PDB file of C-alpha atoms in Angstrom:
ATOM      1  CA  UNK M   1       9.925 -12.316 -13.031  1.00  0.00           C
ATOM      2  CA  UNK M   2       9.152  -9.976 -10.327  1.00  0.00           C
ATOM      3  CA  UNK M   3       7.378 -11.001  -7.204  1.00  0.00           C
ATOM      4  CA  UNK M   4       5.100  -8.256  -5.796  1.00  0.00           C
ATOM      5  CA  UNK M   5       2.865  -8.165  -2.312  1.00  0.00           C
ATOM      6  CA  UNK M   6       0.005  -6.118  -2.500  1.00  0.00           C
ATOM      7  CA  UNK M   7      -0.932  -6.143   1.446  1.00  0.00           C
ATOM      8  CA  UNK M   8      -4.104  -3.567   2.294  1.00  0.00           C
ATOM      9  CA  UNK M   9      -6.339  -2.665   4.941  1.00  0.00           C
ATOM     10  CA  UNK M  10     -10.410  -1.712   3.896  1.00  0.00           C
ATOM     11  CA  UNK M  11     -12.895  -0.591   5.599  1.00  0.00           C
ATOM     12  CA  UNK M  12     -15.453   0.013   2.885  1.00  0.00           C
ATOM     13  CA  UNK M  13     -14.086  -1.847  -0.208  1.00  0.00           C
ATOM     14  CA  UNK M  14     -12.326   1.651  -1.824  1.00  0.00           C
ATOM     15  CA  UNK M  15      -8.856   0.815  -0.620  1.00  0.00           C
ATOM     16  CA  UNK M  16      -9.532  -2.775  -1.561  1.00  0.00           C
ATOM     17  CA  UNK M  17     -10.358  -1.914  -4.979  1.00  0.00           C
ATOM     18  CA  UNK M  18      -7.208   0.309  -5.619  1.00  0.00           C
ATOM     19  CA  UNK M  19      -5.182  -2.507  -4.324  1.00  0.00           C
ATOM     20  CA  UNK M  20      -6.563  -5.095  -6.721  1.00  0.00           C
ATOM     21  CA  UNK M  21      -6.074  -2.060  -9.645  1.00  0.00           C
ATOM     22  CA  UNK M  22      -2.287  -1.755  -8.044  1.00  0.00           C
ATOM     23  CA  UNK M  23      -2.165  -5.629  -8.588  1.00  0.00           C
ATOM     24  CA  UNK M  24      -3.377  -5.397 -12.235  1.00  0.00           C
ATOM     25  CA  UNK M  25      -1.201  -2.718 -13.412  1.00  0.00           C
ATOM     26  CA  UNK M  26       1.975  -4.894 -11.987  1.00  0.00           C
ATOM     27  CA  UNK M  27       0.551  -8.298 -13.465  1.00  0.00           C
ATOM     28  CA  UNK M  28       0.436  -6.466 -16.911  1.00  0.00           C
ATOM     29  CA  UNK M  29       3.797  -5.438 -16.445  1.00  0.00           C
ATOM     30  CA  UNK M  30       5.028  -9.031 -16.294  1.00  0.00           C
ATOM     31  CA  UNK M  31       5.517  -9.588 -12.619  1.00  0.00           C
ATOM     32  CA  UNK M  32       3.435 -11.965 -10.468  1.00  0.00           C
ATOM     33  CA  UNK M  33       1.754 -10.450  -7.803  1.00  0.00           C
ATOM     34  CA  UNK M  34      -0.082 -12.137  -4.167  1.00  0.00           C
ATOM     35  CA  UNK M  35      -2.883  -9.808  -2.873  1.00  0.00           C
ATOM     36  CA  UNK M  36      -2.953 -10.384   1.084  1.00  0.00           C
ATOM     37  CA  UNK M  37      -5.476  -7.855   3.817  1.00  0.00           C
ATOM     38  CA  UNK M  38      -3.211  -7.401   6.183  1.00  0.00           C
ATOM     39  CA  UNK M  39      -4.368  -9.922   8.473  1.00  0.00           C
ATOM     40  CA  UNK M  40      -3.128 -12.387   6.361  1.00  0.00           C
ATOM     41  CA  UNK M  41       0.438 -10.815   5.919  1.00  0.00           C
ATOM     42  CA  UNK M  42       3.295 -11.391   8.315  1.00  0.00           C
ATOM     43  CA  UNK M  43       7.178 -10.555   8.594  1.00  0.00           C
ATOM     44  CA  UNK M  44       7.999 -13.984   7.612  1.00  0.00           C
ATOM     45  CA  UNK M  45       6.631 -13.789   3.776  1.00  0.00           C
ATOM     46  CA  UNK M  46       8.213 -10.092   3.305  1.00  0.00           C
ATOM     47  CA  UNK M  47      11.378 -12.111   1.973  1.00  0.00           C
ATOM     48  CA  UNK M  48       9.378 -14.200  -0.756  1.00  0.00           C
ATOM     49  CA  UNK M  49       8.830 -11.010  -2.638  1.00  0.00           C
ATOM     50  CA  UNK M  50      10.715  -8.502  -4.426  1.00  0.00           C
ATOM     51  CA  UNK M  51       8.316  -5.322  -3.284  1.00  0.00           C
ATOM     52  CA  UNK M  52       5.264  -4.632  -1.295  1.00  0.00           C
ATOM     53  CA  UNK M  53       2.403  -2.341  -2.244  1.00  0.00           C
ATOM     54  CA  UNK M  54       1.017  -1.112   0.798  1.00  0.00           C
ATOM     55  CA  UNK M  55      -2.611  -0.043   1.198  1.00  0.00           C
ATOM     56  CA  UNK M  56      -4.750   1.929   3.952  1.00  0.00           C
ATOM     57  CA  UNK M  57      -6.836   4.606   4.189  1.00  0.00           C
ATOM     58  CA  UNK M  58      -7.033   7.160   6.642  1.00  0.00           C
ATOM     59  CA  UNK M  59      -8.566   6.718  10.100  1.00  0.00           C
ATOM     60  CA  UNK M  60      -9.049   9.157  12.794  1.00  0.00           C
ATOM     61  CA  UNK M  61      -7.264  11.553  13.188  1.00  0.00           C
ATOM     62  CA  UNK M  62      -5.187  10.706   9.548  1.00  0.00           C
ATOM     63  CA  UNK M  63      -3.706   7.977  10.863  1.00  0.00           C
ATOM     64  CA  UNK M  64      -3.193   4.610   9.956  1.00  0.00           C
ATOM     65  CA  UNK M  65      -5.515   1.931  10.758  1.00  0.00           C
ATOM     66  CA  UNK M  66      -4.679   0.762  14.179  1.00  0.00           C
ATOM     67  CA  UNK M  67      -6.290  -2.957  15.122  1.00  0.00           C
ATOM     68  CA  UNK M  68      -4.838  -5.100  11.813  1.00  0.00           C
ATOM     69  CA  UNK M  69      -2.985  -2.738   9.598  1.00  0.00           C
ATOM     70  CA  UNK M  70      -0.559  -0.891  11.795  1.00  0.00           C
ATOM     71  CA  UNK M  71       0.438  -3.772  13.712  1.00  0.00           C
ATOM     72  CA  UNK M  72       1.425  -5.888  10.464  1.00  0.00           C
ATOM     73  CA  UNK M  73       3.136  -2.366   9.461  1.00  0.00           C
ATOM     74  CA  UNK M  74       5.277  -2.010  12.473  1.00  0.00           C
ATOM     75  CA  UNK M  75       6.189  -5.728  12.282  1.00  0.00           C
ATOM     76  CA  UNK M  76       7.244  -5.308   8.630  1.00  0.00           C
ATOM     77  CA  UNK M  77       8.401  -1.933   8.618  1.00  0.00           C
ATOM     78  CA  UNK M  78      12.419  -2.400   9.678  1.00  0.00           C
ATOM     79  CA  UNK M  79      13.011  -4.917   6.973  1.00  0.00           C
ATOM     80  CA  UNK M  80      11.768  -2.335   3.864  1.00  0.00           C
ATOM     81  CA  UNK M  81      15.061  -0.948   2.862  1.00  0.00           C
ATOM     82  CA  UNK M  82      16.080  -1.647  -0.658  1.00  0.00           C
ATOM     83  CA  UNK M  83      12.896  -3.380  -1.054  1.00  0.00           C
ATOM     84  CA  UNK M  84      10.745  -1.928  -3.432  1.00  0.00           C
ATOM     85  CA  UNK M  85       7.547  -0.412  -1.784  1.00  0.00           C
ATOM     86  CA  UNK M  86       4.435   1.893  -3.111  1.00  0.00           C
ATOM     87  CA  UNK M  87       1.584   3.090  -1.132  1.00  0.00           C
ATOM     88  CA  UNK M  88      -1.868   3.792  -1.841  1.00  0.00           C
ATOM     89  CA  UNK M  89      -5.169   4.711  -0.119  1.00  0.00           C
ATOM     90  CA  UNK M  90      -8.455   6.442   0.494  1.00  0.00           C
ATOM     91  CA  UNK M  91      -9.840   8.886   3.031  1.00  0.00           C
ATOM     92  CA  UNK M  92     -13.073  10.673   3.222  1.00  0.00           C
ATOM     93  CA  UNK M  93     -11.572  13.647   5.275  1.00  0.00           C
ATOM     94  CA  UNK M  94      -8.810  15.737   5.712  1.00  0.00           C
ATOM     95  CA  UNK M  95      -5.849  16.355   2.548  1.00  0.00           C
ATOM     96  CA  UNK M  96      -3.801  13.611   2.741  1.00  0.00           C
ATOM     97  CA  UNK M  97      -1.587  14.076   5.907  1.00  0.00           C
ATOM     98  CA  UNK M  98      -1.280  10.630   6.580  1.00  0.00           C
ATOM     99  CA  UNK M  99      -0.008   9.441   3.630  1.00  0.00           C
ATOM    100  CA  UNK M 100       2.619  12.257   3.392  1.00  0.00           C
ATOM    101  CA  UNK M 101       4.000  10.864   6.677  1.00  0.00           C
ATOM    102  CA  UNK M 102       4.013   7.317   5.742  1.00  0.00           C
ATOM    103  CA  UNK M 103       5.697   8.030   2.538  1.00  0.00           C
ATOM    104  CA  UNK M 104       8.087   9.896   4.678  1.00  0.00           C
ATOM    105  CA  UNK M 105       8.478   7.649   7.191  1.00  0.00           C
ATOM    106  CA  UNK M 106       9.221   4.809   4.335  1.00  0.00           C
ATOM    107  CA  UNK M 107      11.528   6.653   2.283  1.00  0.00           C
ATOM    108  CA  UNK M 108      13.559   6.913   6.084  1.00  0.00           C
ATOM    109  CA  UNK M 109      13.574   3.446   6.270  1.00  0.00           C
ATOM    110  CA  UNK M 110      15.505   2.902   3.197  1.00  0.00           C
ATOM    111  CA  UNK M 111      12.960   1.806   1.012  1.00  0.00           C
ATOM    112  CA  UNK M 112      13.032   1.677  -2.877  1.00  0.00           C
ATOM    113  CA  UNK M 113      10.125   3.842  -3.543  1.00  0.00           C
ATOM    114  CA  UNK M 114       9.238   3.442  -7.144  1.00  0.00           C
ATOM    115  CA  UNK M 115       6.288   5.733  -7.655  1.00  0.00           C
ATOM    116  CA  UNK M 116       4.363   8.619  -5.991  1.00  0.00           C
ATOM    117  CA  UNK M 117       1.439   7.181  -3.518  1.00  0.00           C
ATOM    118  CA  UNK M 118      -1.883   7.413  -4.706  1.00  0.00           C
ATOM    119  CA  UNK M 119      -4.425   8.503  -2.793  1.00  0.00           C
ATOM    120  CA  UNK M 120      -8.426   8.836  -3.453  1.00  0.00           C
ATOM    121  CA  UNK M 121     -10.675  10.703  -2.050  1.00  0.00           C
ATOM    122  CA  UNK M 122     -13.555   8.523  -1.050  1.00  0.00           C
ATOM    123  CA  UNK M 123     -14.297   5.530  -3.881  1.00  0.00           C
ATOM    124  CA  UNK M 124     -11.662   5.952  -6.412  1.00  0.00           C
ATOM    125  CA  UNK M 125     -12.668   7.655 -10.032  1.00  0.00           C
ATOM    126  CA  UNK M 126     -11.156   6.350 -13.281  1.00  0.00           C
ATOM    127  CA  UNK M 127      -8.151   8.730 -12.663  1.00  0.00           C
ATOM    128  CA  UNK M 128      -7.238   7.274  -9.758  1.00  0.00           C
ATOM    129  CA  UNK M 129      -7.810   3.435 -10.934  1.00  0.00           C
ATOM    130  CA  UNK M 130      -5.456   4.431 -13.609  1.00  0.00           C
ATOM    131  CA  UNK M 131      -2.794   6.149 -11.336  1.00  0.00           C
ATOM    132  CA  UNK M 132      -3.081   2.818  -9.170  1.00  0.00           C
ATOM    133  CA  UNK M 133      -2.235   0.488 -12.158  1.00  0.00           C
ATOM    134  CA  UNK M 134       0.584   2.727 -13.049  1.00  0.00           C
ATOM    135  CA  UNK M 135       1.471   2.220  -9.653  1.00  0.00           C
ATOM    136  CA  UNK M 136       1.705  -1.258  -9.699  1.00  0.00           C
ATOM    137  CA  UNK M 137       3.514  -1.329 -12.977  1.00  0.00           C
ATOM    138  CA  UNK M 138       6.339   1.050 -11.368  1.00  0.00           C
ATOM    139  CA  UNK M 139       7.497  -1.889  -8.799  1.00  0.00           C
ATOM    140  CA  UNK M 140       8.021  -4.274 -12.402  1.00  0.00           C
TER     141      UNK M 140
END
């Protein structure tokens, strides 16, 4: 059985509730999945799982979020390749430049990138609940 992370930054609840859909759509597809905020992830449980759904809107500028997110990010970030890794998230603004550079930037690492991101504009619709679950069930 799969072991799957699901580690996410929220500042209003919408990336929180694709990350709980991401977790759904993998638990469906057999594998067991831990959802974490990213305070509560760290380097050290990375190796208890066999891929990490990563979560975070866009702040500023379309950038990550810099005071908990980014920091457990850069910490993880050179231990990703082969592991399996998706990424989702919401933003109010802007077309998604942030999470074109992320997936970039995690597909140079190495990473086993199993699906498209998601991303949502503002709270996520139906659609995007759906693409989110898919999501998950592409790490399985």
């Amino acid at each position: 059985m799969s072991k799957i992370a699901v580690v996410y930054w929220s500042g209003t609840g919408n990336t929180e509730e694709m990350a709980k859909a991401v977790a759904k759509g993998a638990q469906e597809a057999g594998a067991q999945t831990e959802l974490f905020s990213a305070a509560e992830f760290s380097a050290d449980k990375l190796d208890s799982f066999d891929g990490i759904a990563l979560g975070c809107p866009a702040m500023g500028a379309e950038e990550l979020e810099d005071s908990e997110f980014l920091p457990m990010y850069e910490s993880i970030k050179n231990s990703l390749s082969g592991k399996k890794v998706v990424l989702f998230g919401s933003y109010g603004w802007g077309d998604g430049e942030w999470m074109r550079v992320w997936d970039e930037e995690v597909k140079a690492l190495g990473a086993d990138v199993t699906a498209d991101f998601v991303i949502a504009n503002e709270a996520p619709d139906a659609d995007a609940i759906a693409a989110c679950e898919k999501l998950g069930a592409s790490m399985v």
